[in-house]
Amino acid sequence: MKIQSFLLIALCSLAALTASAQTRNDLSIPHLEKHGMATQLIVDGKPFLARAAELNNSSASSLEYMKPLWPKLVAAHLNTGLATVSWELIEPEQGKFDFRLVDGLLKEARANDLHLVILWFASWKNGKSNYQPLWVKTNQERFPLACSEDGKSMPTLTTLSDANRDADTHAFAALMRHLREVDGKKHTVLMIQVENEVGLLGDTRDYSPVANQAFAGPVPKELMDYLVAHKDTLIPELRDVWATNGFKTAGTWTEVFGPGKPAGMAIPVRTLSPPLTEQEHETGWRNLHWPVDEIFMAWNYARYVGQVAAAGKAEYNLPMFVNAWLQQRDHAWPGTYPSGGPVPQVHDLWRAGAPAIDILAPDLYVPEFEELCGRFTRSGNPLFIPESRAGAQGVANAIWAFGTHDAIGFSPFGIDRFAGSDLELIHAYDVISQIAPLILAHQGDGTMTSVLLDNGGAPQTVRLGNYNLEARFSSRSFGGVSNTPPERVAGLFISTGPDDYVIIGRGMNVYFTAATNPSDSVGLATVEEGVYAGGKWIPGRRLNGDETPEWKALRFRSDTYSIQHVKLYRYH
Ligand code: DGJ
């Protein structure tokens, strides 16, 4: 090699190394930051609330297909789209990368003033391996698959292969390097989801020869050290398993965590009743079944995905998350939902094995929305919901998650199908976009909360500041609107002064009682309905009389979410 070429290569490598080292501590790029008890996504120096939606899996593979969608996303008041970038399309030939599609997505997103969260579909998508390039898919000698107990190969790359992990890592690092180069100053891309709903489907654990060997061996020291160091703060489900087996600090997987699935037992697609009893069917989806198998898989997925993420972050240090296909009724046993994915009972395994992952995120379609948000925010895990339902129910859940859990963002799945037609989402995202600066300013400091109200359900009372607020579902409405509210509505309350509140609500009445000096009676001093424009409150109607039932409650219209400002006073 000529000396000039050598110097050029050395200079380029040095520049790349310096650039990637800089991104590690660069607070000008999107990053997570603590704000009181909350964790916020900071974009261009300001906290950001993601009014997001996820595209269908294949949409972002064609810029042509995307063309008519962009304006619909904007019209739906989204500020962020979740879009797939797949390994097969960026590295069709080993080592030859093609980022034209990525660049096209960035260009269109910017032209529409939208941000992107990129979903890295690579080794796994929903427990299976479909998105790896053909040169990986067709070479199982080099890129081995997981096996079920009966010895059959599954259509799923095994976690226990350096070749699998390194090939994915190499491609992901190239993607992140490219993003740094083309977006490191523009910040269109906010976060990255690494893989999609990982875990093994079809059996409780990988039974390939290499996996069997690892399973028969000792629990890795790094994991044991983590458990010992975090013994008092472990997720209770995991701590219980460890306790039941005597808090051993060394041993094989089954010595430390107990026995796995009984030999020869096949895992059904769904856990119905039978094979479960009625009782188990109702309750079994909250329990751990053969925990050692799921713990073993969680550790191995976390190690693999953690390494992929770390290599990507070394190139461009964006926040990274993984998403979970949840354990649920009909899918109670590991293997009927992906075994080893980041479900709540194995969050510690993910924290220990994948420190480069910032957020463990739920794909939240189940009716137990509040319970799952609670289980996903234990141990300070920030809440970001990359997949959920839209419609009135989804919108209520989103508002509640913003108010109660300081959620970073909410993203119903499949926006292609309902962009333009889901008026519930459009109206709610409009209201949230108006009030987002206030929500963000109040995150994490105890001055904001929210309730969910179901038709026919009990009223909800919360204490906020100097008052107790009781919210009651109400289908009555005055002021020119008479729709029946949907079955579920949300109320979000922000305390803006000793006697002042800003409230988003719908189809509900809100009553106040004094929490300090409880013998005081509380009256409504002034009630305004209005909108925010450019962060400034623009009052509309002054509400009183029939619009404030019994002259002591706020009444929220039933047809859509609206914002009210209330000032209270006390009398004796
Ligand atoms: C969950 C997956 O994560 C998504 O990619 C998508 O396949 C949806 N399910 C479909 O409902």
Coordinates of C-alpha atoms and ligand atoms in Angstrom, one line a residue:
M1 CA 0.0 0.0 0.0
K2 CA 1.3 3.4 -0.8
I3 CA 2.1 5.6 2.1
Q4 CA -0.5 8.2 1.1
S5 CA -3.3 5.6 1.0
F6 CA -2.2 4.3 4.3
L7 CA -2.3 7.7 5.9
L8 CA -5.7 8.4 4.3
I9 CA -7.2 5.2 5.8
A10 CA -5.6 5.9 9.2
L11 CA -7.0 9.5 9.2
C12 CA -10.5 8.3 8.2
S13 CA -10.5 5.6 11.0
L14 CA -9.3 8.2 13.5
A15 CA -12.1 10.6 12.4
A16 CA -14.7 7.8 12.8
L17 CA -13.4 6.8 16.2
T18 CA -13.4 10.4 17.4
A19 CA -16.9 10.9 16.0
S20 CA -18.3 7.8 17.7
A21 CA -16.6 8.7 21.0
Q22 CA -18.1 12.2 20.8
T23 CA -21.6 10.9 20.3
R24 CA -21.3 9.0 23.6
N25 CA -21.4 12.1 25.7
D26 CA -23.1 14.4 23.2
L27 CA -26.2 15.9 24.9
S28 CA -27.2 17.7 21.8
I29 CA -28.4 14.4 20.3
P30 CA -31.7 12.9 21.5
H31 CA -31.1 11.4 24.9
L32 CA -32.9 10.4 28.1
E33 CA -32.7 12.6 31.2
K34 CA -34.0 12.5 34.7
H35 CA -36.6 15.2 35.6
G36 CA -37.5 14.6 39.3
M37 CA -39.0 11.1 39.4
A38 CA -39.6 11.0 35.7
T39 CA -37.3 10.1 32.8
Q40 CA -37.7 12.4 29.8
L41 CA -36.7 12.2 26.2
I42 CA -34.7 15.3 25.4
V43 CA -34.7 16.5 21.8
D44 CA -32.9 19.6 20.7
G45 CA -32.5 20.6 24.3
K46 CA -36.2 20.3 25.2
P47 CA -38.3 17.5 26.7
F48 CA -40.4 15.7 24.0
L49 CA -43.7 13.9 24.3
A50 CA -44.1 11.4 21.5
R51 CA -47.6 11.5 19.9
A52 CA -46.6 8.5 17.9
A53 CA -48.1 5.6 15.9
E54 CA -46.4 2.6 14.4
L55 CA -46.6 1.8 10.7
N56 CA -47.5 -1.7 9.5
N57 CA -44.5 -3.9 9.3
S58 CA -43.8 -3.6 5.5
S59 CA -44.9 0.0 4.9
A60 CA -41.5 1.6 5.2
S61 CA -39.9 -0.9 2.8
S62 CA -41.4 1.2 -0.1
L63 CA -41.1 5.0 -0.4
E64 CA -43.7 4.9 -3.0
Y65 CA -46.2 3.1 -0.7
M66 CA -45.4 5.7 2.0
K67 CA -46.0 8.7 -0.2
P68 CA -49.8 9.2 0.5
L69 CA -49.3 8.2 4.2
W70 CA -47.0 11.1 5.3
P71 CA -49.7 13.8 5.1
K72 CA -52.2 11.6 6.9
L73 CA -49.7 11.2 9.8
V74 CA -49.4 14.9 10.0
A75 CA -53.1 15.5 9.8
A76 CA -53.5 13.0 12.7
H77 CA -51.3 15.4 14.8
L78 CA -48.5 12.8 15.2
N79 CA -45.1 14.1 15.8
T80 CA -43.4 10.7 15.5
G81 CA -43.7 7.7 13.3
L82 CA -42.4 4.2 14.2
A83 CA -40.9 2.6 11.1
T84 CA -39.2 -0.6 10.3
V85 CA -35.7 -0.8 9.0
S86 CA -34.8 -4.4 8.2
W87 CA -31.5 -6.2 8.0
E88 CA -32.4 -7.9 4.8
L89 CA -32.9 -4.6 3.0
I90 CA -29.8 -2.8 4.2
E91 CA -27.3 -5.6 3.8
P92 CA -28.6 -7.8 0.9
E93 CA -25.1 -8.9 0.3
Q94 CA -22.8 -9.5 3.2
G95 CA -20.8 -6.4 3.9
K96 CA -22.5 -4.3 1.2
F97 CA -24.8 -1.8 2.7
D98 CA -27.6 0.0 1.0
F99 CA -29.1 3.0 2.9
R100 CA -31.1 4.5 0.1
L101 CA -34.4 3.5 1.7
V102 CA -33.3 4.9 5.1
D103 CA -32.3 8.1 3.5
G104 CA -35.6 8.4 1.7
L105 CA -37.5 7.8 4.9
L106 CA -35.5 10.5 6.7
K107 CA -36.0 13.0 3.8
E108 CA -39.8 12.5 3.8
A109 CA -40.1 12.6 7.6
R110 CA -38.2 15.9 7.6
A111 CA -40.2 17.3 4.8
N112 CA -43.3 16.6 6.9
D113 CA -41.8 17.8 10.1
L114 CA -42.0 14.4 11.7
H115 CA -39.6 12.4 13.8
L116 CA -38.9 8.7 13.5
V117 CA -38.3 5.9 15.9
I118 CA -36.6 3.2 13.9
L119 CA -37.5 -0.4 14.6
W120 CA -34.5 -2.7 13.8
F121 CA -36.0 -5.9 12.5
A122 CA -33.0 -8.2 12.3
S123 CA -32.3 -11.5 14.1
W124 CA -35.9 -11.7 15.4
K125 CA -39.4 -10.4 14.9
N126 CA -42.2 -11.8 17.1
G127 CA -40.1 -14.7 18.2
K128 CA -39.2 -15.8 14.7
S129 CA -36.4 -15.0 12.3
N130 CA -37.8 -13.7 9.0
Y131 CA -35.9 -10.4 8.5
Q132 CA -32.3 -11.6 8.3
P133 CA -30.8 -11.4 4.7
L134 CA -30.9 -14.5 2.5
W135 CA -27.2 -15.1 3.0
V136 CA -28.0 -15.6 6.7
K137 CA -31.3 -17.4 6.3
T138 CA -30.0 -20.0 3.9
N139 CA -26.8 -20.8 5.7
Q140 CA -27.8 -22.7 8.9
E141 CA -24.4 -24.3 9.2
R142 CA -22.9 -20.9 9.8
F143 CA -26.0 -19.2 11.4
P144 CA -27.5 -21.9 13.6
L145 CA -31.2 -22.2 14.6
A146 CA -32.8 -22.9 18.0
C147 CA -34.4 -26.3 18.6
S148 CA -37.4 -27.5 20.4
E149 CA -37.1 -30.4 22.9
D150 CA -38.0 -32.9 20.2
G151 CA -34.7 -31.9 18.5
K152 CA -36.5 -30.1 15.6
S153 CA -35.0 -26.9 14.3
M154 CA -37.2 -23.8 14.8
P155 CA -37.4 -20.9 12.3
T156 CA -35.5 -18.9 14.9
L157 CA -31.9 -18.0 15.2
T158 CA -30.3 -19.3 18.3
T159 CA -29.1 -16.7 20.8
L160 CA -26.2 -19.0 21.6
S161 CA -24.2 -18.4 18.5
D162 CA -21.4 -15.8 18.2
A163 CA -21.8 -15.9 14.4
N164 CA -25.5 -14.9 14.6
R165 CA -24.8 -12.2 17.1
D166 CA -21.8 -10.8 15.4
A167 CA -23.4 -10.6 12.0
D168 CA -26.4 -8.7 13.4
T169 CA -24.1 -6.5 15.4
H170 CA -22.0 -5.6 12.4
A171 CA -25.1 -4.6 10.4
F172 CA -26.6 -2.6 13.2
A173 CA -23.4 -0.8 13.9
A174 CA -23.3 0.2 10.2
L175 CA -26.8 1.5 10.4
M176 CA -26.1 3.6 13.4
R177 CA -22.9 4.9 11.9
H178 CA -24.9 5.9 8.9
L179 CA -27.5 7.6 11.0
R180 CA -24.9 9.5 12.8
E181 CA -23.5 10.7 9.5
V182 CA -26.8 11.8 8.0
D183 CA -28.8 12.6 11.0
G184 CA -26.4 13.4 13.8
K185 CA -27.1 17.1 13.5
K186 CA -30.7 17.0 12.4
H187 CA -32.2 14.6 15.0
T188 CA -35.0 13.2 12.9
V189 CA -34.5 9.8 14.5
L190 CA -35.2 9.9 18.2
M191 CA -34.8 6.3 19.4
I192 CA -34.2 2.8 18.2
Q193 CA -36.1 -0.3 19.0
V194 CA -33.6 -3.2 18.8
E195 CA -35.3 -6.3 17.3
N196 CA -39.0 -6.9 17.7
E197 CA -40.8 -8.9 20.4
V198 CA -37.9 -11.3 20.9
G199 CA -38.2 -14.6 22.8
L200 CA -38.7 -18.3 21.8
L201 CA -42.1 -19.4 20.6
G202 CA -43.0 -23.0 20.6
D203 CA -41.0 -24.3 23.5
T204 CA -40.0 -23.0 26.9
R205 CA -36.3 -22.8 26.0
D206 CA -33.8 -23.5 23.3
Y207 CA -32.9 -27.2 23.3
S208 CA -30.2 -27.1 20.6
P209 CA -27.0 -28.9 21.6
V210 CA -25.1 -25.7 22.4
A211 CA -28.1 -24.4 24.5
N212 CA -28.4 -27.7 26.4
Q213 CA -24.7 -27.5 27.2
A214 CA -25.0 -24.0 28.5
F215 CA -28.2 -24.9 30.5
A216 CA -26.4 -27.8 32.2
G217 CA -23.5 -25.5 33.1
P218 CA -23.2 -22.9 35.9
V219 CA -25.2 -19.7 36.0
P220 CA -22.7 -17.1 34.7
K221 CA -20.9 -15.2 37.3
E222 CA -21.9 -11.8 36.0
L223 CA -25.6 -12.8 36.5
M224 CA -24.9 -14.1 40.0
D225 CA -23.1 -11.0 40.9
Y226 CA -26.0 -8.9 39.7
L227 CA -28.5 -10.9 41.7
V228 CA -26.4 -10.6 44.9
A229 CA -25.8 -6.9 44.4
H230 CA -29.5 -6.2 43.8
K231 CA -31.0 -8.8 46.2
D232 CA -33.2 -6.3 48.0
T233 CA -34.6 -4.6 45.0
L234 CA -35.1 -7.4 42.6
I235 CA -38.5 -7.7 40.9
P236 CA -40.5 -9.8 43.5
E237 CA -41.4 -12.6 41.0
L238 CA -37.8 -13.3 40.4
R239 CA -36.7 -12.8 44.0
D240 CA -39.3 -15.4 45.0
V241 CA -38.0 -18.0 42.6
W242 CA -34.4 -17.4 43.9
A243 CA -35.6 -17.5 47.5
T244 CA -37.6 -20.7 47.0
N245 CA -34.4 -22.3 45.8
G246 CA -32.3 -21.0 48.8
F247 CA -30.7 -17.8 47.5
K248 CA -27.8 -19.9 46.1
T249 CA -25.0 -17.7 44.9
A250 CA -23.5 -20.3 42.6
G251 CA -24.6 -23.5 40.8
T252 CA -26.2 -24.8 37.6
W253 CA -29.3 -23.1 36.3
T254 CA -31.6 -25.6 37.8
E255 CA -29.8 -25.6 41.2
V256 CA -30.2 -21.8 41.4
F257 CA -33.7 -21.4 39.9
G258 CA -35.4 -24.9 40.2
P259 CA -36.5 -27.4 37.7
G260 CA -37.5 -26.6 34.1
K261 CA -40.4 -27.9 32.0
P262 CA -41.1 -31.6 32.6
A263 CA -39.4 -33.8 30.0
G264 CA -41.4 -34.6 26.9
M265 CA -44.1 -32.1 27.5
A266 CA -45.2 -30.3 24.3
I267 CA -46.1 -26.6 24.5
P268 CA -49.5 -25.8 22.9
V269 CA -50.0 -22.7 20.7
R270 CA -52.5 -21.4 23.3
T271 CA -53.1 -22.2 26.9
L272 CA -56.9 -22.7 27.0
S273 CA -59.0 -24.6 29.4
P274 CA -58.1 -27.5 29.0
P275 CA -55.1 -28.1 29.1
L276 CA -55.4 -25.7 32.0
T277 CA -58.2 -25.9 34.6
E278 CA -60.8 -23.0 34.5
Q279 CA -59.1 -21.6 37.6
E280 CA -55.6 -21.8 36.1
H281 CA -56.8 -20.3 32.8
E282 CA -58.0 -17.2 34.7
T283 CA -55.0 -16.7 36.9
G284 CA -52.1 -18.6 35.3
W285 CA -51.1 -15.7 33.0
R286 CA -49.8 -13.8 36.0
N287 CA -47.6 -16.7 37.2
L288 CA -44.2 -18.0 36.3
H289 CA -44.2 -21.5 34.9
W290 CA -40.9 -23.5 34.9
P291 CA -39.2 -20.2 35.7
V292 CA -35.7 -21.5 35.0
D293 CA -36.4 -21.9 31.3
E294 CA -37.7 -18.4 30.9
I295 CA -34.9 -17.0 33.1
F296 CA -32.2 -18.8 31.0
M297 CA -33.8 -17.5 27.8
A298 CA -34.1 -14.0 29.1
W299 CA -30.4 -13.9 30.0
N300 CA -29.3 -15.2 26.6
Y301 CA -31.6 -12.9 24.6
A302 CA -30.5 -10.0 26.8
R303 CA -26.8 -10.7 26.3
Y304 CA -27.2 -11.0 22.5
V305 CA -29.5 -7.9 22.1
G306 CA -27.4 -6.0 24.6
Q307 CA -24.3 -6.5 22.6
V308 CA -26.0 -5.5 19.3
A309 CA -27.3 -2.3 21.1
A310 CA -24.0 -1.5 22.6
A311 CA -22.2 -1.7 19.3
G312 CA -24.8 0.6 17.8
K313 CA -24.5 3.1 20.6
A314 CA -20.8 3.2 20.2
E315 CA -21.5 4.5 16.7
Y316 CA -24.4 6.8 17.6
N317 CA -25.6 7.0 21.1
L318 CA -29.4 7.2 20.7
P319 CA -31.8 5.9 23.4
M320 CA -32.6 2.2 22.7
F321 CA -35.4 0.0 23.8
V322 CA -36.8 -3.5 23.4
N323 CA -40.5 -4.4 23.2
A324 CA -42.3 -7.3 24.8
W325 CA -45.0 -9.6 23.5
L326 CA -46.8 -10.0 26.8
Q327 CA -47.8 -13.1 28.8
Q328 CA -51.6 -13.1 28.8
R329 CA -54.7 -15.1 29.2
D330 CA -54.6 -17.9 26.6
H331 CA -50.8 -17.4 26.4
A332 CA -49.8 -18.2 30.0
W333 CA -46.9 -20.6 29.5
P334 CA -43.5 -19.4 28.2
G335 CA -43.3 -20.6 24.6
T336 CA -47.0 -19.6 24.0
Y337 CA -45.6 -16.1 24.4
P338 CA -42.0 -15.5 23.4
S339 CA -39.9 -17.1 26.2
G340 CA -37.1 -14.8 27.3
G341 CA -38.6 -11.5 26.0
P342 CA -38.6 -8.5 28.3
V343 CA -41.8 -9.3 30.2
P344 CA -42.0 -7.9 33.8
Q345 CA -41.0 -11.0 35.7
V346 CA -37.6 -11.1 33.9
H347 CA -36.8 -7.4 33.8
D348 CA -33.8 -8.0 36.1
L349 CA -32.3 -10.4 33.6
W350 CA -32.6 -7.7 30.9
R351 CA -31.1 -5.1 33.2
A352 CA -28.2 -7.4 34.1
G353 CA -27.6 -8.8 30.6
A354 CA -28.3 -5.7 28.4
P355 CA -27.2 -2.5 30.2
A356 CA -27.2 -0.7 26.8
I357 CA -31.0 -1.0 26.6
D358 CA -32.6 2.0 28.2
I359 CA -36.2 1.1 28.2
L360 CA -38.1 -2.2 28.4
A361 CA -41.4 -1.5 26.6
P362 CA -44.7 -3.3 26.6
D363 CA -46.7 -3.9 23.4
L364 CA -49.9 -3.3 25.3
Y365 CA -53.0 -4.7 23.7
V366 CA -54.4 -6.5 26.8
P367 CA -57.4 -5.1 28.8
E368 CA -55.3 -4.9 32.0
F369 CA -53.6 -1.7 30.8
E370 CA -53.1 -0.1 34.2
E371 CA -51.8 -3.2 35.8
L372 CA -49.2 -3.7 33.0
C373 CA -48.1 -0.1 33.1
G374 CA -47.5 -0.5 36.8
R375 CA -45.5 -3.7 36.3
F376 CA -43.4 -2.1 33.5
T377 CA -42.5 1.0 35.6
R378 CA -41.1 -0.9 38.6
S379 CA -37.4 -0.2 39.3
G380 CA -37.7 3.1 37.5
N381 CA -38.1 1.7 34.0
P382 CA -39.4 4.6 31.9
L383 CA -42.7 4.0 30.1
F384 CA -42.8 4.1 26.4
I385 CA -45.6 2.2 24.7
P386 CA -44.5 1.3 21.1
E387 CA -47.6 -0.7 20.3
S388 CA -51.2 -0.5 21.5
R389 CA -54.7 0.1 20.2
A390 CA -56.0 3.4 18.9
G391 CA -59.7 4.4 19.0
A392 CA -61.4 5.9 22.1
Q393 CA -60.1 3.2 24.4
G394 CA -56.5 3.6 23.3
V395 CA -56.7 7.4 23.5
A396 CA -58.0 7.2 27.1
N397 CA -55.2 4.8 28.0
A398 CA -52.7 7.2 26.4
I399 CA -53.9 10.2 28.4
W400 CA -53.8 8.2 31.6
A401 CA -50.3 6.9 30.9
F402 CA -49.1 10.4 30.3
G403 CA -50.7 11.6 33.6
T404 CA -49.9 8.8 35.9
H405 CA -46.6 7.3 34.6
D406 CA -45.0 10.2 32.9
A407 CA -45.0 8.2 29.7
I408 CA -42.4 9.3 27.1
G409 CA -44.8 8.4 24.3
F410 CA -47.7 6.3 23.1
S411 CA -48.0 4.6 19.7
P412 CA -50.9 2.7 18.5
F413 CA -50.0 0.0 15.9
G414 CA -51.0 -0.1 12.3
I415 CA -51.5 3.6 11.5
D416 CA -51.7 2.8 7.7
R417 CA -55.1 1.3 8.4
F418 CA -56.7 4.1 10.4
A419 CA -54.8 7.3 9.4
G420 CA -57.5 9.7 8.4
S421 CA -60.4 7.7 9.8
D422 CA -59.7 7.5 13.5
L423 CA -61.2 10.7 14.6
E424 CA -60.7 9.8 18.3
L425 CA -56.9 9.7 17.8
I426 CA -56.9 12.8 15.7
H427 CA -58.8 14.9 18.3
A428 CA -57.0 13.5 21.3
Y429 CA -53.5 14.0 19.8
D430 CA -54.6 17.6 18.9
V431 CA -55.5 18.3 22.5
I432 CA -52.3 16.6 23.8
S433 CA -50.2 18.5 21.3
Q434 CA -51.6 21.8 22.8
I435 CA -51.0 20.9 26.4
A436 CA -47.7 18.9 26.0
P437 CA -45.4 21.7 27.2
L438 CA -47.4 21.9 30.5
I439 CA -47.4 18.1 30.8
L440 CA -43.7 18.0 30.3
A441 CA -43.1 20.8 32.8
H442 CA -45.0 18.9 35.5
Q443 CA -43.6 15.4 34.9
G444 CA -41.9 13.8 37.8
D445 CA -42.6 16.4 40.5
G446 CA -45.9 15.1 41.9
T447 CA -48.1 17.9 40.5
M448 CA -49.8 15.8 37.9
T449 CA -52.0 12.7 37.9
S450 CA -54.8 11.1 36.0
V451 CA -57.7 8.7 36.2
L452 CA -59.5 6.2 34.0
L453 CA -63.2 6.0 34.2
D454 CA -65.3 3.2 32.8
N455 CA -69.0 3.5 32.0
G456 CA -70.7 1.9 35.0
G457 CA -67.5 1.9 37.0
A458 CA -66.8 3.5 40.3
P459 CA -65.8 7.2 40.6
Q460 CA -62.1 7.8 41.1
T461 CA -60.7 10.1 43.8
V462 CA -57.2 11.4 43.8
R463 CA -55.4 13.8 46.0
L464 CA -53.4 16.5 44.1
G465 CA -52.0 19.5 45.9
N466 CA -54.4 21.0 48.4
Y467 CA -57.5 19.2 47.2
N468 CA -59.1 15.8 46.6
L469 CA -60.5 15.5 43.1
E470 CA -63.4 13.1 42.5
A471 CA -64.1 12.2 38.9
R472 CA -67.4 10.6 37.9
F473 CA -68.2 9.2 34.5
S474 CA -71.1 11.1 33.1
S475 CA -73.0 10.7 29.9
R476 CA -74.8 14.0 30.3
S477 CA -73.5 17.0 28.5
F478 CA -74.5 20.6 28.1
G479 CA -73.5 23.2 25.6
G480 CA -74.6 21.9 22.2
V481 CA -73.1 18.4 22.3
S482 CA -75.1 15.4 23.3
N483 CA -73.1 12.3 22.2
T484 CA -72.7 9.5 24.6
P485 CA -69.1 9.2 25.7
P486 CA -67.2 6.0 24.9
E487 CA -67.0 3.2 27.4
R488 CA -63.7 4.4 28.8
V489 CA -62.6 8.0 29.3
A490 CA -59.6 9.6 31.0
G491 CA -59.0 12.7 33.0
L492 CA -55.6 14.3 33.5
F493 CA -55.1 16.8 36.3
I494 CA -52.3 19.3 36.7
S495 CA -51.9 21.4 39.8
T496 CA -50.7 24.9 38.6
G497 CA -51.1 26.8 41.9
P498 CA -52.4 26.4 45.5
D499 CA -56.0 26.6 44.2
D500 CA -55.6 26.2 40.5
Y501 CA -55.9 23.2 38.1
V502 CA -55.6 22.6 34.4
I503 CA -57.6 19.5 33.5
I504 CA -58.1 17.5 30.3
G505 CA -61.2 15.4 30.4
R506 CA -64.2 14.0 28.6
G507 CA -67.6 12.7 29.7
M508 CA -67.0 13.3 33.3
N509 CA -67.8 15.6 36.2
V510 CA -65.1 16.6 38.7
Y511 CA -65.8 17.5 42.3
F512 CA -63.4 19.1 44.7
T513 CA -63.0 18.8 48.5
A514 CA -60.4 20.3 50.7
A515 CA -57.5 18.1 51.6
T516 CA -55.8 20.7 53.7
N517 CA -58.2 22.2 56.4
P518 CA -60.8 19.6 55.5
S519 CA -63.6 21.4 57.2
D520 CA -63.5 24.1 54.5
S521 CA -66.1 24.1 51.8
V522 CA -64.8 24.5 48.3
G523 CA -66.3 26.7 45.6
L524 CA -65.6 27.3 42.0
A525 CA -64.1 30.7 41.7
T526 CA -63.7 30.7 37.9
V527 CA -63.9 28.0 35.2
E528 CA -62.7 28.5 31.7
E529 CA -62.8 26.2 28.7
G530 CA -60.1 27.0 26.1
V531 CA -57.2 25.9 24.0
Y532 CA -53.5 26.4 24.0
A533 CA -51.9 28.0 21.0
G534 CA -48.1 28.1 20.9
G535 CA -48.1 27.2 24.5
K536 CA -50.3 30.2 25.5
W537 CA -53.8 29.7 27.1
I538 CA -56.6 31.2 24.9
P539 CA -59.8 31.2 27.0
G540 CA -63.1 30.3 25.3
R541 CA -66.4 30.0 27.2
R542 CA -66.5 31.1 30.8
L543 CA -68.4 28.1 32.3
N544 CA -71.0 28.5 35.1
G545 CA -74.6 27.5 35.8
D546 CA -75.7 24.3 34.0
E547 CA -72.1 23.8 32.7
T548 CA -70.9 23.4 36.3
P549 CA -73.3 20.9 37.9
E550 CA -74.7 22.1 41.3
W551 CA -72.3 25.0 40.9
K552 CA -69.6 22.9 42.4
A553 CA -68.3 20.5 39.8
L554 CA -66.6 20.7 36.4
R555 CA -68.6 19.1 33.6
F556 CA -66.6 17.9 30.6
R557 CA -68.2 17.6 27.2
S558 CA -68.8 14.0 26.2
D559 CA -68.0 14.1 22.4
T560 CA -64.3 14.8 22.7
Y561 CA -61.5 15.8 25.1
S562 CA -61.3 19.4 26.1
I563 CA -59.2 21.5 28.5
Q564 CA -60.5 23.5 31.4
H565 CA -58.8 25.9 33.8
V566 CA -60.3 26.1 37.2
K567 CA -59.6 28.4 40.2
L568 CA -61.1 27.3 43.5
Y569 CA -62.0 29.2 46.7
R570 CA -62.9 28.2 50.1
Y571 CA -65.8 29.3 52.4
H572 CA -66.8 28.4 55.9
Ligands
DGJ1 C1 -47.0 -7.3 17.3 C2 -45.8 -7.1 16.5 O1 -44.7 -6.6 17.3 C3 -46.0 -6.1 15.4 O2 -44.8 -6.1 14.6 C4 -47.2 -6.6 14.5 O3 -46.9 -7.8 13.9 C5 -48.4 -6.7 15.4 N1 -48.2 -7.6 16.5 C6 -49.6 -7.1 14.6 O4 -50.7 -7.0 15.4

